[in-house]
Structures are given as C-alpha cells and as structure tokens.
Amino acid sequence: MPMPDLSYAPELAVSAWFNTAEPLTLEALRGRVVLLHTFQLLCPGCVAQSIPQVQRIERVFAQTDLQVIGLHTVFEHHDAMSSVTLEAFLHEYRIASPVGVDMADGQSPIPVTMRRYGFRGTPSSVLIGRDGSILHQTFGVEEDLAMGARIATTLAAEGSSV
Amino acid sequence: MPMPDLSYAPELAVSAWFNTAEPLTLEALRGRVVLLHTFQLLCPGCVAQSIPQVQRIERVFAQTDLQVIGLHTVFEHHDAMSSVTLEAFLHEYRIASPVGVDMADGQSPIPVTMRRYGFRGTPSSVLIGRDGSILHQTFGVEEDLAMGARIATTLAAEGSSV
Amino acid sequence: MPMPDLSYAPELAVSAWFNTAEPLTLEALRGRVVLLHTFQLLCPGCVAQSIPQVQRIERVFAQTDLQVIGLHTVFEHHDAMSSVTLEAFLHEYRIASPVGVDMADGQSPIPVTMRRYGFRGTPSSVLIGRDGSILHQTFGVEEDLAMGARIATTLAAEGSSV
Amino acid sequence: MPMPDLSYAPELAVSAWFNTAEPLTLEALRGRVVLLHTFQLLCPGCVAQSIPQVQRIERVFAQTDLQVIGLHTVFEHHDAMSSVTLEAFLHEYRIASPVGVDMADGQSPIPVTMRRYGFRGTPSSVLIGRDGSILHQTFGVEEDLAMGARIATTLAAEGSSV
C-alpha cells in the first residue's frame, strides 16, 4: 500500500461546524493561505498555549487573507468532550473563528481528519499554501516569533491577495 | 427574614465526590484548617490561575494538616459540565485532591452550596478555621504571597495539630 | 579554628546606605523579624526575580513589623557596579527600602558581610528572628507561596509586635 | 529649517563598539536588512522585555542575512552607565551581537544618533530595508508575532540574499 502523498493537504472530514454559516473545505479555500490548528477542549497545552497563540495570530494577521480553522480532534475521553461542551468552551474562551468537529467513523478512537494527516496528538498545526500544499506541520507549540515569521513569509512569497 | 450567620461555614451539599473514598463534611473536619475553592471546568480564570495556585498550595503545605477541598459549582452551561466531563478534566489537569460536585436542587441554576455561601462566581475560595468559622472569603485570585501568608498565619495562630 | 556559630546572624558591615536616614544594625533591630536579601545590580536573576519578589513582600507585609534590608554584595565586576550606578539602579527600579553596600576590605573580592554569612552568590536571602537568630538562609529564589508562609509563620509564632 | 528626510536611515554615530572586530556603518550594510535596537542598561523595560526579544529574534532569524545592532543611547544617569558597566552588562546578559555606544557630543544630554532618529526613549527600534530606508520605527516593545511577521516580510519582499 503506497504512502499517502503528504505534499498536498488532505480534505477535512467534519461532522459539525461552529462559527461559520457554511461548511469550509480546503478545496474551496484554494488560493488562500490556511492555518489549521487542532485541539481538544480538555488538553491543558491547547488551553494554555496553542489557542491563545492562535487568537494572537488572528489579531496580528487580521488584515491579510490568512484563513484560520480550528479542528476539534477528540481521540480520548470522547464522552467528556461532546459538541455541547465544545460549544460552551468556544463561548467561554471567546473563540470566534471557524471550528470543525473532526469526524468519528467508529473504526478507530482517532477521528478521520486526524488519521489523514497523521497528527500525533494535540495541539498540532498545519500551514497550507495557496496551492493546497502542506508547508509545515507541527506537534506542540512553536514560539511566536517563528510562527509569525513563517506565516508572513508564506503570505509574502506566494503573492498575497490582500 | 434574618441574615444567615456567616461567621460559621455552612455545610457542603455535594451530589458526587472525586478523589476521596468517603464523602467529606466540614463537621467531620472540625479541628483542621480547610481551604475550600470553587471552580467550573470551563472557567478560564479557574483553569489558568486558581487551580494551578491550589496545586502549588497543596505542595507547599503538604506537611501541615491543611485540608484542601475543590467544589465544582456549575451555575451556567449545565449540560456542558457534567460529571463525565469533570472526571476527565480532573484526570487531564492532574487534580488529585478531593473535589465535590455542588448539588443542583432544581430551584435555581445556582447550586446549593454556592447559594449558602453567597459566592459571586468562579473562582471563589474560603478559608475555614479549626473551629469551623469563615476566616476569609474571596472572589477571584489573590497573589501567592498573600495566600501563603494567610494560610500559614491560620495554621500557626490556631495551634497546628501537625 | 572553631566554626562561627551560625545560629546567630552576624552583624552587617556596610560602607554606604541608601533609602535610610540612619545606618541600620541587626543589633538595633533585635525584637523585629528581618528579611535580609542580597543582590548585584548586574545579576539577571536578581533583577528579574528576587528584587520583584522582595517588592511584593514589602507590599503584602506592609502592616507588620517585618524589616526588609537589601545588601549590595559585589563580588565580581567591581568597577562596573559602583555606588553611583547603584543609586541610579535603585531609582530606576523604584526600590524604596533600605539598601546597604556590603563593605569591601581589600582582603578578598568577596565583601565582608557576604563572607560572614557564607553566601554562595546572588541572590541570597536570610530570615532573621526577633531574637537575632538565623531562621532560614537560601541561595536563589523560592516560590512566593513558601516565602509568604515562612515569613507569616515567623511573625505569628514569635508574637508579633504589630 | 527643513525637517530631516526620515525615509532614509541616518548614519550611526558611535564612540565605542562591543562584540565586533570592526566598526559597523549603515552605509556598509546597504543590501542587508538591519534591526537597530536601542537600550540603556538601567532601563527596566529594556532588560525585561526588549533585550530578551532581540535575543529571540537573533535565534529565529539566524539563518537569514538580518543584521542586528544594539545601540546604548544613554540620555540620563550618564555617570551610572559608563562603558565599563556596559561591558559587564553585556557579559552578564550574554549579549553577543554588536553593540555601539551612542556618541555624546556635549551639546545635549541626548546622544547624537538618538537625536538624528528622534527616538523618544528606550527601548526603541528601527527596521531598515536593504536600500537603507526606514521601514518601521517604534518606541516600546511590540508583540513577538508582529515583530516576526514584519522582519520576515521585509526579508522576503526585498529579495533575501540568504
């Protein structure tokens, strides 16, 4: 069985969306730079570090066409992190950008999108170029300076449509 | 209608306990200093500040007879913060000291113990003396130095049974 | 040669005082609890950690009879940390409590008081009881909770004259 | 009297250099992106915030041709912040990139380069493009994400010679 070609970002498999009127697809976002970040609402590192960083990123890059997407990749304590709890979590933490629930298919405790990308845990993040390619995938949290530099370089190098 | 006498700490009304083999009562704890701290698992200030402070308190005062008790006082998003979610939360945040679920009685969205003490929100905390009196009640988080000083003064002034 | 009896705090040897009209001596402070903290103005750990902590201690214990004393124990870069630079440092960092310059006697790069106490570097601190005994001596910075607890216990146990 | 043309970065006037074998000039650095940051060794905001940020910038952009230059712009407490003290400061804070002492000319307490740029205090910073133009000048400290984004955009947009 051949390895999946990871140079292109697999499509999202999402069972429910929050903070967006329409479901999002990477296909429809082709042409824009996308930051996909994964979390679980009971993941301490997500709550303390990655989610606040994402919120800083949204503020600093508000004038660009960067699209930030959150993905709730529940792979443990499934009953504890239902959509009801997620909705209240998004409200309490004032997360206003689109968040999708990674689809559970019953074949694995690990949801579908998480399997497609091979995420090792939460938080993880993927920076996707305008052509849909994966430019950088990371597990954990990088420092703000490096994150800001990578996103800005991507926006600049690929010809921003800002 | 007379005001409740708040000089004595009202008894806890708890529907479920975690991290303790037996239910705790303030009556049975008479003779020890008790730090009662309230939280909601989706309260950002609790997760970022008060719970880590309580964990530092438990470590610093481990050799004393201080009894730390957590109380999950859910007054909003009730469906989002069930006992199933609380149990996973305690596991993920490595909270090992006793935590009770403040009892809901259907008369109010505010649970019973929270009403008895008149807590204004989460996080709140109460320091209870060996004689069962309320020595200090606060809403929000105090700085570590003041918290450490108050607990130590209470342990010392009242004749520690350590 | 017998070991010095370190249960009693050696007297300070100070060549210049700031923020006090009169020189301070531990002998004259007998009856009060004293926190002696040492620093060098070019010591990163002092600037970032111990001095801010001392300022928090002064604020939290402002209503007690705790006496805080700073000691500038220069044991390296002597020309770089003159009294002229120290005075500007105290101004810029808004240090308003008494600070003495540990006396250099030409016999050692290590000043006299630092030798008497056997301080291993900066920052160091000593908590001195009302009877002049050394209750605790530390190199580095302890966490606020432990520091607050120790000072409060000392003030309480020895019968505060507040 | 006409306003100076601030679109081009005025040349540095430096009386002493540290951490470089040869004096640096902006003229000789034409073709590279330059981050000029000013500080005083007794400036709390510089020590706590801007200098650590500059050290993070040097690390994150180590593989680019960004040139970081520090400028010690002493405009107060002149006797307290001599070159002797600066040298020890650079050693203790492990500042390894080039630092110049802004030239005092006796006409003002404000040194020459600081006057040329109109810096309002410390810390200040200037981002200079490959053509020698001032791209951004700031007083205080910006957040890491914005700083990383601005430097990366400049390196990318102007055609990095990395």
XYZ file of C-alpha atoms in Angstrom:
648
model
C 0.000 0.000 0.000
C 1.559 3.256 -1.051
C 2.179 6.056 1.407
C -0.282 8.908 1.004
C 1.214 11.868 -0.811
C 1.536 14.277 2.087
C 2.718 17.162 -0.013
C -0.951 18.018 -0.582
C -3.233 18.708 2.351
C -5.958 16.053 2.708
C -9.514 17.365 2.781
C -11.201 17.937 6.141
C -13.804 15.462 7.400
C -16.036 17.401 9.750
C -19.274 16.346 11.433
C -20.268 19.780 12.768
C -19.146 23.357 12.327
C -19.186 26.302 14.720
C -18.648 29.982 13.973
C -19.336 29.688 10.270
C -22.569 29.829 8.282
C -21.281 27.397 5.661
C -19.061 24.320 5.988
C -15.476 25.007 4.966
C -13.427 22.876 2.592
C -9.788 23.179 1.733
C -10.764 22.818 -1.899
C -12.866 25.956 -1.744
C -10.060 27.765 0.098
C -7.514 27.030 -2.653
C -5.799 30.338 -3.371
C -5.595 31.365 0.265
C -3.098 30.526 2.972
C -4.719 28.355 5.664
C -3.633 27.734 9.229
C -5.298 24.574 10.512
C -4.893 24.044 14.241
C -6.125 21.055 16.211
C -7.103 20.905 19.846
C -9.131 19.073 22.461
C -11.034 21.184 24.956
C -9.568 19.209 27.872
C -5.981 19.416 26.579
C -4.045 21.646 29.012
C -1.373 22.631 26.453
C -4.083 23.663 23.974
C -5.932 25.802 26.504
C -2.851 27.442 28.000
C -0.710 27.836 24.907
C -1.872 26.983 21.397
C -5.349 28.522 21.497
C -4.143 31.852 22.934
C -1.422 31.873 20.263
C -3.988 31.262 17.526
C -6.007 34.181 18.871
C -2.902 36.412 18.714
C -2.283 35.193 15.150
C -5.831 36.107 14.118
C -5.355 39.607 15.526
C -1.915 40.256 14.022
C -2.877 38.887 10.585
C -6.400 40.315 10.571
C -5.640 42.490 7.534
C -4.369 39.594 5.423
C -6.288 36.790 3.685
C -4.996 34.140 6.077
C -7.794 31.691 6.942
C -7.604 30.176 10.419
C -9.503 26.936 11.033
C -9.763 25.066 14.304
C -10.334 21.318 14.391
C -11.582 19.539 17.498
C -9.778 16.194 17.166
C -11.134 14.129 20.053
C -9.146 10.930 20.423
C -9.690 10.270 24.169
C -12.418 10.950 26.751
C -14.935 11.026 23.892
C -17.990 11.282 26.146
C -16.406 14.139 28.056
C -15.860 16.339 25.007
C -19.192 16.371 23.222
C -20.369 19.115 20.896
C -22.465 20.561 23.727
C -19.358 21.019 25.826
C -17.380 22.299 22.841
C -19.961 24.972 22.114
C -19.796 26.272 25.694
C -15.994 26.089 25.577
C -15.856 28.235 22.426
C -18.137 30.744 24.128
C -16.174 30.923 27.383
C -12.799 31.191 25.629
C -14.152 33.710 23.098
C -13.065 31.682 20.087
C -14.774 33.376 17.169
C -13.142 31.774 14.126
C -14.458 28.641 12.406
C -14.095 25.374 14.335
C -14.987 21.967 12.983
C -15.518 18.704 14.861
C -13.257 16.061 13.390
C -15.466 13.207 12.192
C -15.636 9.975 14.204
C -16.283 6.955 11.990
C -16.340 4.194 14.569
C -13.324 2.447 13.053
C -10.884 3.997 15.488
C -10.866 6.230 18.567
C -8.883 8.590 16.342
C -11.129 10.728 14.132
C -10.878 10.760 10.352
C -9.029 14.005 9.602
C -6.546 13.320 12.362
C -5.773 9.972 10.754
C -5.460 11.518 7.297
C -2.829 13.956 8.478
C -1.131 11.608 10.909
C -1.346 14.087 13.792
C 0.454 12.707 16.842
C -1.728 14.478 19.425
C -2.975 17.893 20.417
C -2.140 20.625 19.816
C -0.983 20.204 16.232
C -0.982 22.692 13.397
C -0.579 22.713 9.641
C 0.252 25.650 7.417
C -1.248 25.162 3.956
C -0.110 27.175 0.940
C -2.258 28.843 -1.682
C -1.818 25.798 -3.927
C -3.090 23.451 -1.228
C 0.303 22.029 -0.311
C 1.406 21.372 3.250
C 4.173 23.862 4.005
C 4.702 22.969 7.641
C 3.159 20.552 10.115
C 3.987 20.612 13.793
C 3.048 18.842 17.025
C 3.131 21.127 20.057
C 3.573 24.881 20.107
C 6.260 26.886 18.373
C 7.416 30.241 19.651
C 5.513 33.302 18.437
C 8.430 34.803 16.528
C 8.935 31.694 14.411
C 5.197 31.301 13.840
C 4.810 34.945 12.823
C 7.798 34.709 10.512
C 6.587 31.533 8.808
C 3.069 32.823 8.180
C 4.335 36.203 6.933
C 6.868 34.560 4.639
C 4.159 32.342 3.190
C 1.801 35.255 2.662
C 4.569 37.308 1.026
C 6.317 34.668 -1.048
C 3.186 33.346 -2.672
C 1.807 36.704 -3.672
C -0.754 37.857 -1.148
C -4.181 38.687 -2.439
C -4.590 41.221 0.350
C -36.073 37.067 57.406
C -32.808 37.118 59.336
C -29.473 37.135 57.575
C -27.646 33.817 57.828
C -24.837 33.895 60.378
C -21.894 33.817 58.041
C -19.299 33.631 60.762
C -19.704 29.841 60.666
C -19.087 27.961 57.441
C -22.282 26.354 56.101
C -22.077 22.631 55.460
C -21.311 21.388 51.954
C -24.115 19.959 49.796
C -22.442 17.613 47.351
C -24.003 15.201 44.864
C -20.820 13.336 43.900
C -17.247 13.150 45.115
C -13.996 12.518 43.252
C -10.571 11.709 44.665
C -11.861 10.587 48.053
C -13.092 7.246 49.300
C -15.551 8.825 51.719
C -17.699 11.946 51.405
C -16.245 14.906 53.263
C -18.151 17.143 55.654
C -16.986 20.300 57.318
C -18.383 18.957 60.557
C -16.052 15.973 60.455
C -13.149 18.290 59.560
C -13.670 20.477 62.646
C -10.232 20.862 64.234
C -8.435 21.272 60.922
C -7.915 24.300 58.713
C -9.831 23.909 55.440
C -9.315 25.689 52.136
C -12.466 25.373 50.054
C -12.030 26.509 46.456
C -14.743 26.640 43.825
C -14.381 26.347 40.077
C -16.123 25.459 36.839
C -14.184 23.369 34.352
C -14.957 25.835 31.543
C -13.992 28.905 33.597
C -10.818 30.362 32.019
C -9.684 32.127 35.203
C -10.030 28.886 37.171
C -8.041 26.842 34.678
C -5.297 29.412 34.156
C -4.953 30.798 37.648
C -6.845 29.443 40.649
C -6.417 25.717 40.040
C -2.651 25.970 39.458
C -2.420 28.089 42.612
C -4.320 25.470 44.601
C -1.905 22.837 43.325
C 1.039 24.974 44.498
C -0.680 25.399 47.879
C -1.096 21.637 48.247
C 2.596 21.150 47.532
C 3.878 23.902 49.837
C 1.588 22.927 52.726
C 1.881 19.157 52.215
C 3.470 18.689 55.655
C 0.677 20.500 57.505
C -2.847 19.370 58.326
C -4.428 21.828 55.880
C -7.340 20.156 54.060
C -7.929 21.379 50.506
C -11.387 20.760 49.008
C -12.486 21.644 45.497
C -16.120 22.352 44.715
C -17.472 22.261 41.157
C -20.123 24.978 41.352
C -21.818 24.836 37.955
C -24.152 27.797 37.528
C -24.106 28.093 33.699
C -23.717 25.721 30.721
C -25.011 22.905 32.949
C -25.180 20.333 30.163
C -21.641 21.154 29.119
C -20.087 20.475 32.506
C -21.431 17.082 33.521
C -19.695 14.724 35.929
C -18.380 12.727 32.981
C -16.580 15.794 31.692
C -15.442 16.771 35.188
C -13.865 13.370 35.747
C -11.837 13.643 32.538
C -10.927 17.234 33.433
C -9.560 16.161 36.840
C -7.518 13.471 35.106
C -6.079 15.750 32.425
C -5.213 18.535 34.872
C -3.813 16.060 37.417
C -6.030 17.273 40.233
C -5.589 14.680 42.951
C -7.254 16.260 45.976
C -10.942 15.806 46.855
C -13.449 17.515 44.568
C -17.188 17.585 45.161
C -19.967 18.448 42.728
C -22.089 21.201 44.229
C -25.658 19.901 44.452
C -28.270 21.103 41.975
C -31.745 21.156 43.502
C -33.792 22.396 40.582
C -34.854 25.548 42.421
C -32.184 27.684 40.851
C -29.443 27.446 38.225
C -27.130 28.175 41.159
C -26.277 25.044 43.143
C -26.981 24.687 46.848
C -23.583 25.232 48.476
C -22.888 28.195 46.224
C -26.144 29.769 47.423
C -25.362 29.024 51.065
C -22.047 30.856 50.875
C -23.217 33.581 48.537
C -20.350 33.005 46.099
C -20.455 35.601 43.331
C -18.892 33.398 40.638
C -15.861 31.269 39.945
C -13.187 31.047 41.132
C -14.028 31.712 44.776
C -12.318 30.454 47.909
C -12.986 30.251 51.616
C -10.502 29.709 54.393
C -12.148 27.938 57.331
C -10.587 27.876 60.804
C -10.239 24.914 63.121
C -13.423 25.979 64.901
C -15.401 25.989 61.669
C -15.545 29.753 61.292
C -15.057 31.556 57.988
C -11.767 33.432 58.245
C -11.636 34.776 54.716
C -13.813 34.514 51.625
C -12.719 35.847 48.261
C -13.942 36.041 44.670
C -11.143 35.842 42.122
C -7.491 35.027 42.753
C -5.210 36.598 45.318
C -1.470 36.771 44.859
C 0.552 33.797 46.096
C 2.398 35.712 48.806
C -0.808 36.885 50.470
C -2.392 33.449 50.145
C 0.665 31.733 51.616
C 0.825 34.229 54.460
C -2.864 33.887 55.353
C -2.828 30.095 55.391
C 0.400 29.954 57.397
C -0.866 32.509 59.903
C -4.044 30.496 60.356
C -2.151 27.248 60.833
C 0.210 28.916 63.329
C -2.186 31.082 65.287
C -4.688 28.367 65.972
C -2.211 25.813 67.193
C -1.398 23.418 64.401
C -2.027 19.775 65.068
C 0.785 18.858 62.672
C 39.783 27.415 64.455
C 36.175 26.960 65.536
C 33.311 27.299 63.089
C 31.391 30.523 63.541
C 28.135 29.982 65.393
C 25.710 30.483 62.523
C 22.642 30.228 64.674
C 23.024 33.951 65.336
C 23.024 36.380 62.450
C 26.391 38.138 62.087
C 26.284 41.933 62.132
C 26.197 43.805 58.806
C 29.339 45.543 57.546
C 28.144 48.322 55.290
C 30.135 51.125 53.658
C 27.179 53.202 52.438
C 23.426 53.240 52.944
C 20.597 54.268 50.629
C 16.946 54.886 51.479
C 17.547 55.336 55.203
C 18.441 58.385 57.253
C 20.404 56.322 59.772
C 22.607 53.264 59.314
C 20.860 50.055 60.280
C 22.292 47.377 62.549
C 20.861 43.988 63.320
C 21.582 44.693 66.986
C 19.258 47.678 66.962
C 16.627 45.637 65.104
C 16.566 42.917 67.777
C 12.919 42.300 68.576
C 11.809 42.534 64.952
C 11.758 39.971 62.157
C 14.282 40.922 59.452
C 14.459 39.784 55.838
C 17.957 40.425 54.506
C 18.259 39.973 50.752
C 21.446 40.271 48.733
C 21.831 41.258 45.099
C 24.156 42.678 42.485
C 22.702 45.228 40.096
C 24.055 43.297 37.087
C 22.748 39.921 38.314
C 19.967 38.839 35.901
C 18.263 36.545 38.413
C 18.169 39.367 40.985
C 16.687 41.871 38.557
C 14.128 39.501 37.042
C 13.143 37.512 40.100
C 14.377 38.240 43.611
C 14.014 42.032 43.625
C 10.434 41.952 42.261
C 9.632 39.309 44.872
C 11.060 41.482 47.650
C 8.906 44.342 46.433
C 5.838 42.112 46.576
C 6.839 41.025 50.109
C 7.112 44.641 51.228
C 3.638 45.323 49.902
C 1.953 42.228 51.356
C 3.608 42.609 54.775
C 3.362 46.402 54.921
C 1.122 46.285 58.010
C 3.514 44.092 60.006
C 6.789 44.979 61.704
C 8.869 42.995 59.197
C 12.053 44.920 58.316
C 13.360 44.350 54.794
C 17.025 45.171 54.133
C 18.828 44.930 50.809
C 22.561 44.298 50.636
C 24.585 45.018 47.500
C 27.175 42.243 47.706
C 29.517 42.966 44.796
C 31.935 40.090 44.288
C 32.652 40.493 40.546
C 32.806 43.382 38.029
C 33.576 45.717 40.946
C 34.262 48.759 38.756
C 31.000 48.208 36.902
C 28.800 48.289 39.985
C 29.873 51.406 41.840
C 27.670 53.314 44.276
C 26.912 55.845 41.534
C 25.450 53.100 39.377
C 23.682 51.534 42.358
C 21.973 54.808 43.221
C 20.615 55.163 39.673
C 19.599 51.493 39.697
C 17.577 51.942 42.905
C 15.878 54.952 41.328
C 15.022 53.231 38.049
C 13.742 50.067 39.725
C 11.822 52.071 42.365
C 13.465 50.300 45.283
C 12.453 52.374 48.289
C 13.516 50.227 51.242
C 16.951 50.442 52.907
C 19.893 49.133 50.885
C 23.440 48.871 52.179
C 26.666 48.410 50.211
C 28.475 45.392 51.568
C 31.912 46.563 52.729
C 34.987 45.772 50.639
C 38.103 45.372 52.775
C 40.705 44.648 50.139
C 41.424 41.192 51.544
C 39.141 39.434 49.090
C 36.971 40.195 46.069
C 34.143 38.998 48.315
C 32.867 41.732 50.622
C 32.820 41.396 54.413
C 29.167 40.627 55.208
C 28.974 38.137 52.359
C 31.966 36.302 53.868
C 30.457 36.398 57.365
C 27.278 34.688 56.183
C 28.940 32.409 53.663
C 26.602 33.492 50.852
C 27.308 31.450 47.728
C 26.249 34.125 45.236
C 23.387 36.406 44.352
C 20.528 36.445 45.020
C 20.640 35.120 48.578
C 18.334 35.825 51.480
C 18.258 35.341 55.223
C 15.254 35.406 57.511
C 16.253 36.579 60.991
C 14.037 36.035 64.028
C 13.188 38.535 66.751
C 15.982 37.108 68.899
C 18.554 37.639 66.160
C 18.822 34.009 65.135
C 19.036 32.843 61.541
C 15.791 31.022 60.794
C 16.387 30.340 57.111
C 19.130 31.115 54.613
C 18.740 30.460 50.913
C 20.650 30.885 47.650
C 18.394 31.605 44.674
C 14.698 32.365 44.733
C 11.980 30.388 46.453
C 8.405 30.394 45.239
C 6.131 33.125 46.591
C 3.828 30.774 48.486
C 6.665 29.247 50.503
C 8.210 32.667 51.137
C 4.900 34.141 52.271
C 4.224 31.154 54.513
C 7.657 31.272 56.160
C 7.544 34.998 56.885
C 3.980 34.810 58.200
C 4.771 31.820 60.399
C 7.751 33.671 61.850
C 5.746 36.806 62.502
C 2.957 34.767 64.130
C 4.951 32.235 66.105
C 7.224 34.731 67.763
C 4.492 37.088 68.887
C 4.268 39.988 66.511
C 4.676 43.427 67.974
C 2.371 44.808 65.292
C 14.862 74.802 8.961
C 13.681 71.831 6.924
C 12.680 68.557 8.555
C 15.256 65.813 8.090
C 14.237 63.311 5.440
C 13.401 60.365 7.662
C 12.739 57.999 4.827
C 16.462 57.196 4.838
C 18.111 55.907 7.981
C 20.665 58.405 9.338
C 24.165 57.045 9.856
C 25.171 55.815 13.308
C 27.451 57.969 15.482
C 29.205 55.564 17.829
C 32.047 56.234 20.259
C 32.822 52.594 21.119
C 31.862 49.172 19.815
C 31.480 45.846 21.589
C 31.136 42.368 20.077
C 32.530 43.363 16.679
C 36.081 43.498 15.361
C 35.280 46.410 13.051
C 33.006 49.414 13.496
C 29.705 48.996 11.695
C 28.134 51.582 9.410
C 24.724 51.512 7.824
C 26.386 52.529 4.571
C 28.468 49.369 4.534
C 25.384 47.305 5.436
C 23.396 48.576 2.428
C 21.914 45.494 0.796
C 21.029 43.835 4.073
C 18.036 44.204 6.357
C 19.087 45.809 9.659
C 17.295 45.774 13.009
C 18.647 48.608 15.146
C 17.513 48.455 18.759
C 18.301 50.988 21.450
C 18.549 50.465 25.182
C 20.002 51.736 28.423
C 21.424 49.155 30.809
C 19.383 50.585 33.702
C 16.123 50.695 31.722
C 13.770 48.095 33.277
C 11.673 47.670 30.127
C 14.814 47.034 28.068
C 16.186 44.446 30.463
C 12.897 42.620 30.998
C 11.399 42.831 27.532
C 13.208 44.292 24.538
C 16.627 42.696 25.030
C 15.202 39.177 25.547
C 13.060 39.723 22.451
C 16.103 40.769 20.417
C 17.874 37.613 21.565
C 14.913 35.526 20.415
C 14.959 37.388 17.061
C 18.645 36.612 16.588
C 17.970 32.934 17.206
C 14.904 32.633 14.965
C 16.489 34.590 12.096
C 19.970 33.119 12.498
C 19.864 31.573 9.009
C 18.965 34.824 7.269
C 21.124 37.846 6.474
C 19.353 40.039 9.047
C 21.894 42.234 10.877
C 21.011 43.072 14.479
C 22.713 46.112 16.033
C 22.307 47.332 19.590
C 22.787 50.985 20.474
C 23.376 52.131 24.056
C 21.617 55.506 23.979
C 22.359 56.974 27.399
C 20.296 60.096 27.974
C 20.088 60.057 31.801
C 22.272 58.855 34.704
C 25.298 59.250 32.418
C 27.861 58.526 35.140
C 25.980 55.397 36.143
C 26.055 53.797 32.703
C 29.683 54.046 31.626
C 31.320 51.741 29.101
C 32.873 49.779 31.970
C 29.421 48.990 33.310
C 28.067 48.328 29.808
C 30.794 45.782 29.123
C 29.953 43.851 32.299
C 26.244 44.129 31.486
C 26.752 42.601 28.028
C 28.704 39.775 29.630
C 26.156 39.038 32.356
C 23.187 39.165 29.975
C 25.043 37.128 27.311
C 24.518 39.701 24.588
C 26.775 38.530 21.791
C 25.740 40.700 18.840
C 27.321 44.073 18.008
C 26.543 46.935 20.395
C 27.629 50.518 19.891
C 27.730 53.352 22.409
C 25.756 56.270 21.039
C 28.119 59.250 20.841
C 27.852 62.049 23.403
C 28.865 65.402 21.952
C 28.400 67.668 24.961
C 25.702 69.706 23.226
C 22.848 67.786 24.829
C 22.272 65.031 27.377
C 20.795 63.158 24.410
C 23.452 61.412 22.326
C 23.949 62.089 18.614
C 22.315 59.073 16.942
C 19.341 59.270 19.262
C 18.829 62.897 18.175
C 19.222 62.020 14.493
C 16.445 59.440 14.696
C 14.271 61.363 17.130
C 13.973 58.383 19.482
C 11.608 59.225 22.342
C 13.261 56.960 24.912
C 14.351 53.395 25.485
C 13.681 50.821 24.242
C 13.247 51.937 20.632
C 13.834 50.017 17.444
C 14.164 50.697 13.736
C 13.822 48.250 10.894
C 15.959 49.326 7.941
C 15.447 47.942 4.440
C 18.098 46.737 2.023
C 18.069 50.147 0.339
C 18.741 51.932 3.612
C 15.225 53.239 4.113
C 13.434 53.246 7.436
C 10.602 50.712 7.173
C 9.363 50.906 10.741
C 10.360 52.808 13.862
C 8.840 52.090 17.245
C 9.096 53.211 20.876
C 8.467 50.394 23.366
C 8.078 46.710 22.619
C 5.798 45.119 20.054
C 4.487 41.609 20.444
C 6.643 38.793 19.075
C 4.172 37.715 16.378
C 4.034 41.178 14.825
C 7.802 41.600 15.070
C 8.446 38.200 13.493
C 5.951 38.915 10.721
C 7.427 42.330 9.909
C 11.018 41.107 9.758
C 10.070 38.054 7.678
C 8.003 40.133 5.275
C 10.903 42.522 4.824
C 13.374 39.722 4.223
C 11.013 38.071 1.724
C 9.658 41.082 -0.106
C 13.001 42.634 -0.799
C 14.620 39.504 -2.135
C 16.680 37.913 0.565
C 20.306 37.282 -0.181
C 20.236 34.286 2.157
